[in-house]
Structure formats: C-alpha cells, structure tokens
Amino acid sequence: MDISQLRALFSKPYGAPAPTEQQWREAYSEDVVFEDPTQKKTGLKAYLDAQEGLLRRCDDVLLKPLAIACDGNTAFVEWEMGLKIKGIEFIYPGATRLLLNDDGKIVDHRDYFDFVGPTFEPVPVIGSFVRWLYKRFVS
C-alpha cells in the first residue's frame, strides 16, 4: 500500500461510486479492526456492512484526501468527509490511522473526527445547545 493507492481509496467525489467490494477486499485484511467515534467493527464483512450502511443512510457521500503520510507499516490520511442527508450537507474534517500487515493489507483502521459538532450544530435548538456545551467544556 503506497500513497497513490491510499489517495485512490480515500477519494470519492459527490456523485461518484464508492469503492467496490472487490476494491475493499484488495486493500483490507479479512481480520481488519475498524473503529470510529460511532462504532467498532471486527472482520472484513462487518467493515463492508458499515460502509454499505453509511452509503444507504445518505443521499450522497464525499471523501476527499488531504495529507497522506506513510512510515513502515503505518499510514495516516487527513481527509474531509461530506454527507448529504435530506437536503442538508454535513462536513467532517478528520484523520485515519492505518496499520498494515506484511502483505500490505490494512489490519487496523481507526478514524478520528468530531462527530457531535458537525452533526448537531446545524440543527435548530439542538445546535445552540451543542455550541453552549462546547463553549462551556471545550473553550
């Protein structure tokens, strides 16, 4: 797995198809562990189901890679993810840490991003509460 392969795997413009199951299988190990702020999945089937579930819940999905760094069997991808749901666009800046096995396949995929702020700030009433929480506990 090199930087150009990672850039391709982490690129999905709005309106473009997501990677195929075959593309996922070429990149990910059967025993991959996937974790993000909302879920933890073990195994390639569970990972594929999580990706399919995201695509099903959204009208469209964007994934845009920014910086990519590789060091031995570890890679980091900084990205921007956009989700269009019922006419609202949610933008999540984030990063992924990938661990690769000796065959170059991904065995551990960990996403880091703020789920709460971008999800609930645009929602009337709830958004003002979220901004108040962030100001109270983060600022």
mmCIF file of C-alpha atoms in Angstrom:
data_model
loop_
_atom_site.group_PDB
_atom_site.id
_atom_site.type_symbol
_atom_site.label_atom_id
_atom_site.label_comp_id
_atom_site.label_asym_id
_atom_site.label_seq_id
_atom_site.Cartn_x
_atom_site.Cartn_y
_atom_site.Cartn_z
ATOM 1 C CA MET A 1 0.000 0.000 0.000
ATOM 2 C CA ASP A 2 1.534 3.281 -1.071
ATOM 3 C CA ILE A 3 0.464 6.933 -1.061
ATOM 4 C CA SER A 4 -1.144 6.785 -4.525
ATOM 5 C CA GLN A 5 -3.188 3.698 -3.571
ATOM 6 C CA LEU A 6 -4.294 5.391 -0.344
ATOM 7 C CA ARG A 7 -5.231 8.562 -2.226
ATOM 8 C CA ALA A 8 -7.401 6.489 -4.597
ATOM 9 C CA LEU A 9 -9.016 4.546 -1.736
ATOM 10 C CA PHE A 10 -9.820 7.754 0.172
ATOM 11 C CA SER A 11 -11.218 9.656 -2.845
ATOM 12 C CA LYS A 12 -14.930 9.763 -3.587
ATOM 13 C CA PRO A 13 -16.406 12.906 -5.127
ATOM 14 C CA TYR A 14 -20.112 13.560 -4.773
ATOM 15 C CA GLY A 15 -21.950 11.648 -7.481
ATOM 16 C CA ALA A 16 -19.154 9.109 -7.980
ATOM 17 C CA PRO A 17 -19.500 5.455 -6.991
ATOM 18 C CA ALA A 18 -17.910 4.199 -3.781
ATOM 19 C CA PRO A 19 -15.148 1.591 -3.987
ATOM 20 C CA THR A 20 -16.454 -1.817 -4.988
ATOM 21 C CA GLU A 21 -16.399 -4.796 -2.658
ATOM 22 C CA GLN A 22 -13.509 -6.174 -4.719
ATOM 23 C CA GLN A 23 -11.507 -2.965 -4.200
ATOM 24 C CA TRP A 24 -12.132 -3.132 -0.440
ATOM 25 C CA ARG A 25 -11.075 -6.809 -0.395
ATOM 26 C CA GLU A 26 -7.835 -5.992 -2.222
ATOM 27 C CA ALA A 27 -6.954 -3.348 0.397
ATOM 28 C CA TYR A 28 -8.260 -4.826 3.676
ATOM 29 C CA SER A 29 -7.360 -7.966 5.593
ATOM 30 C CA GLU A 30 -10.120 -10.455 6.471
ATOM 31 C CA ASP A 31 -9.483 -9.790 10.179
ATOM 32 C CA VAL A 32 -9.431 -5.972 9.968
ATOM 33 C CA VAL A 33 -10.485 -3.973 13.025
ATOM 34 C CA PHE A 34 -12.336 -0.744 12.196
ATOM 35 C CA GLU A 35 -13.149 1.941 14.745
ATOM 36 C CA ASP A 36 -14.539 5.447 14.563
ATOM 37 C CA PRO A 37 -16.329 7.681 17.110
ATOM 38 C CA THR A 38 -19.633 5.871 16.497
ATOM 39 C CA GLN A 39 -18.730 2.192 16.165
ATOM 40 C CA LYS A 40 -16.165 -0.594 16.395
ATOM 41 C CA LYS A 41 -16.277 -3.492 13.934
ATOM 42 C CA THR A 42 -14.118 -6.591 13.616
ATOM 43 C CA GLY A 43 -13.714 -8.508 10.383
ATOM 44 C CA LEU A 44 -13.964 -7.550 6.733
ATOM 45 C CA LYS A 45 -17.663 -8.424 6.453
ATOM 46 C CA ALA A 46 -18.500 -6.134 9.386
ATOM 47 C CA TYR A 47 -16.396 -3.363 7.804
ATOM 48 C CA LEU A 48 -18.135 -3.779 4.441
ATOM 49 C CA ASP A 49 -21.549 -3.735 6.163
ATOM 50 C CA ALA A 50 -20.600 -0.489 7.962
ATOM 51 C CA GLN A 51 -19.577 1.161 4.681
ATOM 52 C CA GLU A 52 -22.741 -0.026 2.936
ATOM 53 C CA GLY A 53 -24.856 1.224 5.847
ATOM 54 C CA LEU A 54 -23.328 4.700 5.604
ATOM 55 C CA LEU A 55 -23.994 4.864 1.868
ATOM 56 C CA ARG A 56 -27.584 3.674 2.393
ATOM 57 C CA ARG A 57 -28.306 6.334 5.044
ATOM 58 C CA CYS A 58 -27.001 9.211 2.923
ATOM 59 C CA ASP A 59 -28.194 10.782 -0.298
ATOM 60 C CA ASP A 60 -24.544 11.190 -1.277
ATOM 61 C CA VAL A 61 -21.078 10.919 0.281
ATOM 62 C CA LEU A 62 -17.849 12.818 -0.386
ATOM 63 C CA LEU A 63 -14.416 11.722 0.762
ATOM 64 C CA LYS A 64 -11.508 13.994 -0.107
ATOM 65 C CA PRO A 65 -7.948 13.097 0.932
ATOM 66 C CA LEU A 66 -5.697 15.920 2.069
ATOM 67 C CA ALA A 67 -2.303 14.992 3.570
ATOM 68 C CA ILE A 68 -1.058 11.391 3.490
ATOM 69 C CA ALA A 69 1.988 10.025 5.313
ATOM 70 C CA CYS A 70 3.426 6.505 5.394
ATOM 71 C CA ASP A 71 6.093 5.168 7.750
ATOM 72 C CA GLY A 72 6.770 1.453 7.603
ATOM 73 C CA ASN A 73 3.519 -0.395 8.274
ATOM 74 C CA THR A 74 1.680 2.718 9.494
ATOM 75 C CA ALA A 75 -0.135 5.276 7.367
ATOM 76 C CA PHE A 76 -2.076 8.423 8.200
ATOM 77 C CA VAL A 77 -4.622 10.073 5.941
ATOM 78 C CA GLU A 78 -6.054 13.502 6.704
ATOM 79 C CA TRP A 79 -9.420 13.898 4.973
ATOM 80 C CA GLU A 80 -12.673 15.763 4.650
ATOM 81 C CA MET A 81 -15.909 13.792 4.556
ATOM 82 C CA GLY A 82 -19.182 15.268 3.379
ATOM 83 C CA LEU A 83 -22.543 13.612 3.944
ATOM 84 C CA LYS A 84 -25.699 14.824 2.231
ATOM 85 C CA ILE A 85 -28.787 13.742 4.141
ATOM 86 C CA LYS A 86 -32.304 15.027 3.387
ATOM 87 C CA GLY A 87 -31.031 18.193 1.744
ATOM 88 C CA ILE A 88 -28.515 19.058 4.479
ATOM 89 C CA GLU A 89 -24.758 18.762 3.981
ATOM 90 C CA PHE A 90 -22.653 17.764 6.978
ATOM 91 C CA ILE A 91 -18.873 18.267 6.724
ATOM 92 C CA TYR A 92 -16.482 16.308 8.943
ATOM 93 C CA PRO A 93 -12.747 17.033 8.905
ATOM 94 C CA GLY A 94 -10.817 14.057 10.205
ATOM 95 C CA ALA A 95 -7.900 11.676 10.005
ATOM 96 C CA THR A 96 -7.371 7.944 9.727
ATOM 97 C CA ARG A 97 -4.562 5.832 11.144
ATOM 98 C CA LEU A 98 -3.974 2.584 9.267
ATOM 99 C CA LEU A 99 -1.814 -0.372 10.298
ATOM 100 C CA LEU A 100 -0.714 -2.704 7.512
ATOM 101 C CA ASN A 101 0.278 -6.357 7.690
ATOM 102 C CA ASP A 102 3.339 -7.789 5.938
ATOM 103 C CA ASP A 103 1.242 -8.298 2.772
ATOM 104 C CA GLY A 104 0.426 -4.572 2.693
ATOM 105 C CA LYS A 105 -3.220 -5.085 3.620
ATOM 106 C CA ILE A 106 -4.985 -2.938 6.206
ATOM 107 C CA VAL A 107 -5.437 -4.801 9.517
ATOM 108 C CA ASP A 108 -6.403 -1.856 11.713
ATOM 109 C CA HIS A 109 -8.336 1.245 10.573
ATOM 110 C CA ARG A 110 -9.012 3.959 13.140
ATOM 111 C CA ASP A 111 -10.880 7.172 12.233
ATOM 112 C CA TYR A 112 -10.585 10.307 14.344
ATOM 113 C CA PHE A 113 -13.127 13.118 13.936
ATOM 114 C CA ASP A 114 -15.636 15.204 15.850
ATOM 115 C CA PHE A 115 -18.998 13.546 15.281
ATOM 116 C CA VAL A 116 -21.147 15.677 17.598
ATOM 117 C CA GLY A 117 -20.340 19.233 16.480
ATOM 118 C CA PRO A 118 -20.791 18.877 12.704
ATOM 119 C CA THR A 119 -23.812 16.586 13.147
ATOM 120 C CA PHE A 120 -25.861 18.643 15.577
ATOM 121 C CA GLU A 121 -24.696 22.282 15.207
ATOM 122 C CA PRO A 122 -26.802 22.839 12.034
ATOM 123 C CA VAL A 123 -29.979 21.534 13.739
ATOM 124 C CA PRO A 124 -32.258 24.247 15.183
ATOM 125 C CA VAL A 125 -32.469 24.290 19.019
ATOM 126 C CA ILE A 126 -30.090 21.335 19.390
ATOM 127 C CA GLY A 127 -27.347 23.304 17.609
ATOM 128 C CA SER A 128 -27.449 26.151 20.105
ATOM 129 C CA PHE A 129 -27.243 23.626 22.956
ATOM 130 C CA VAL A 130 -24.224 21.913 21.344
ATOM 131 C CA ARG A 131 -22.484 25.276 20.842
ATOM 132 C CA TRP A 132 -23.177 26.106 24.513
ATOM 133 C CA LEU A 133 -21.715 22.723 25.608
ATOM 134 C CA TYR A 134 -18.594 23.237 23.514
ATOM 135 C CA LYS A 135 -18.146 26.763 24.837
ATOM 136 C CA ARG A 136 -18.674 25.571 28.415
ATOM 137 C CA PHE A 137 -16.457 22.487 28.360
ATOM 138 C CA VAL A 138 -14.019 22.941 25.479
ATOM 139 C CA SER A 139 -13.321 26.652 25.032
#
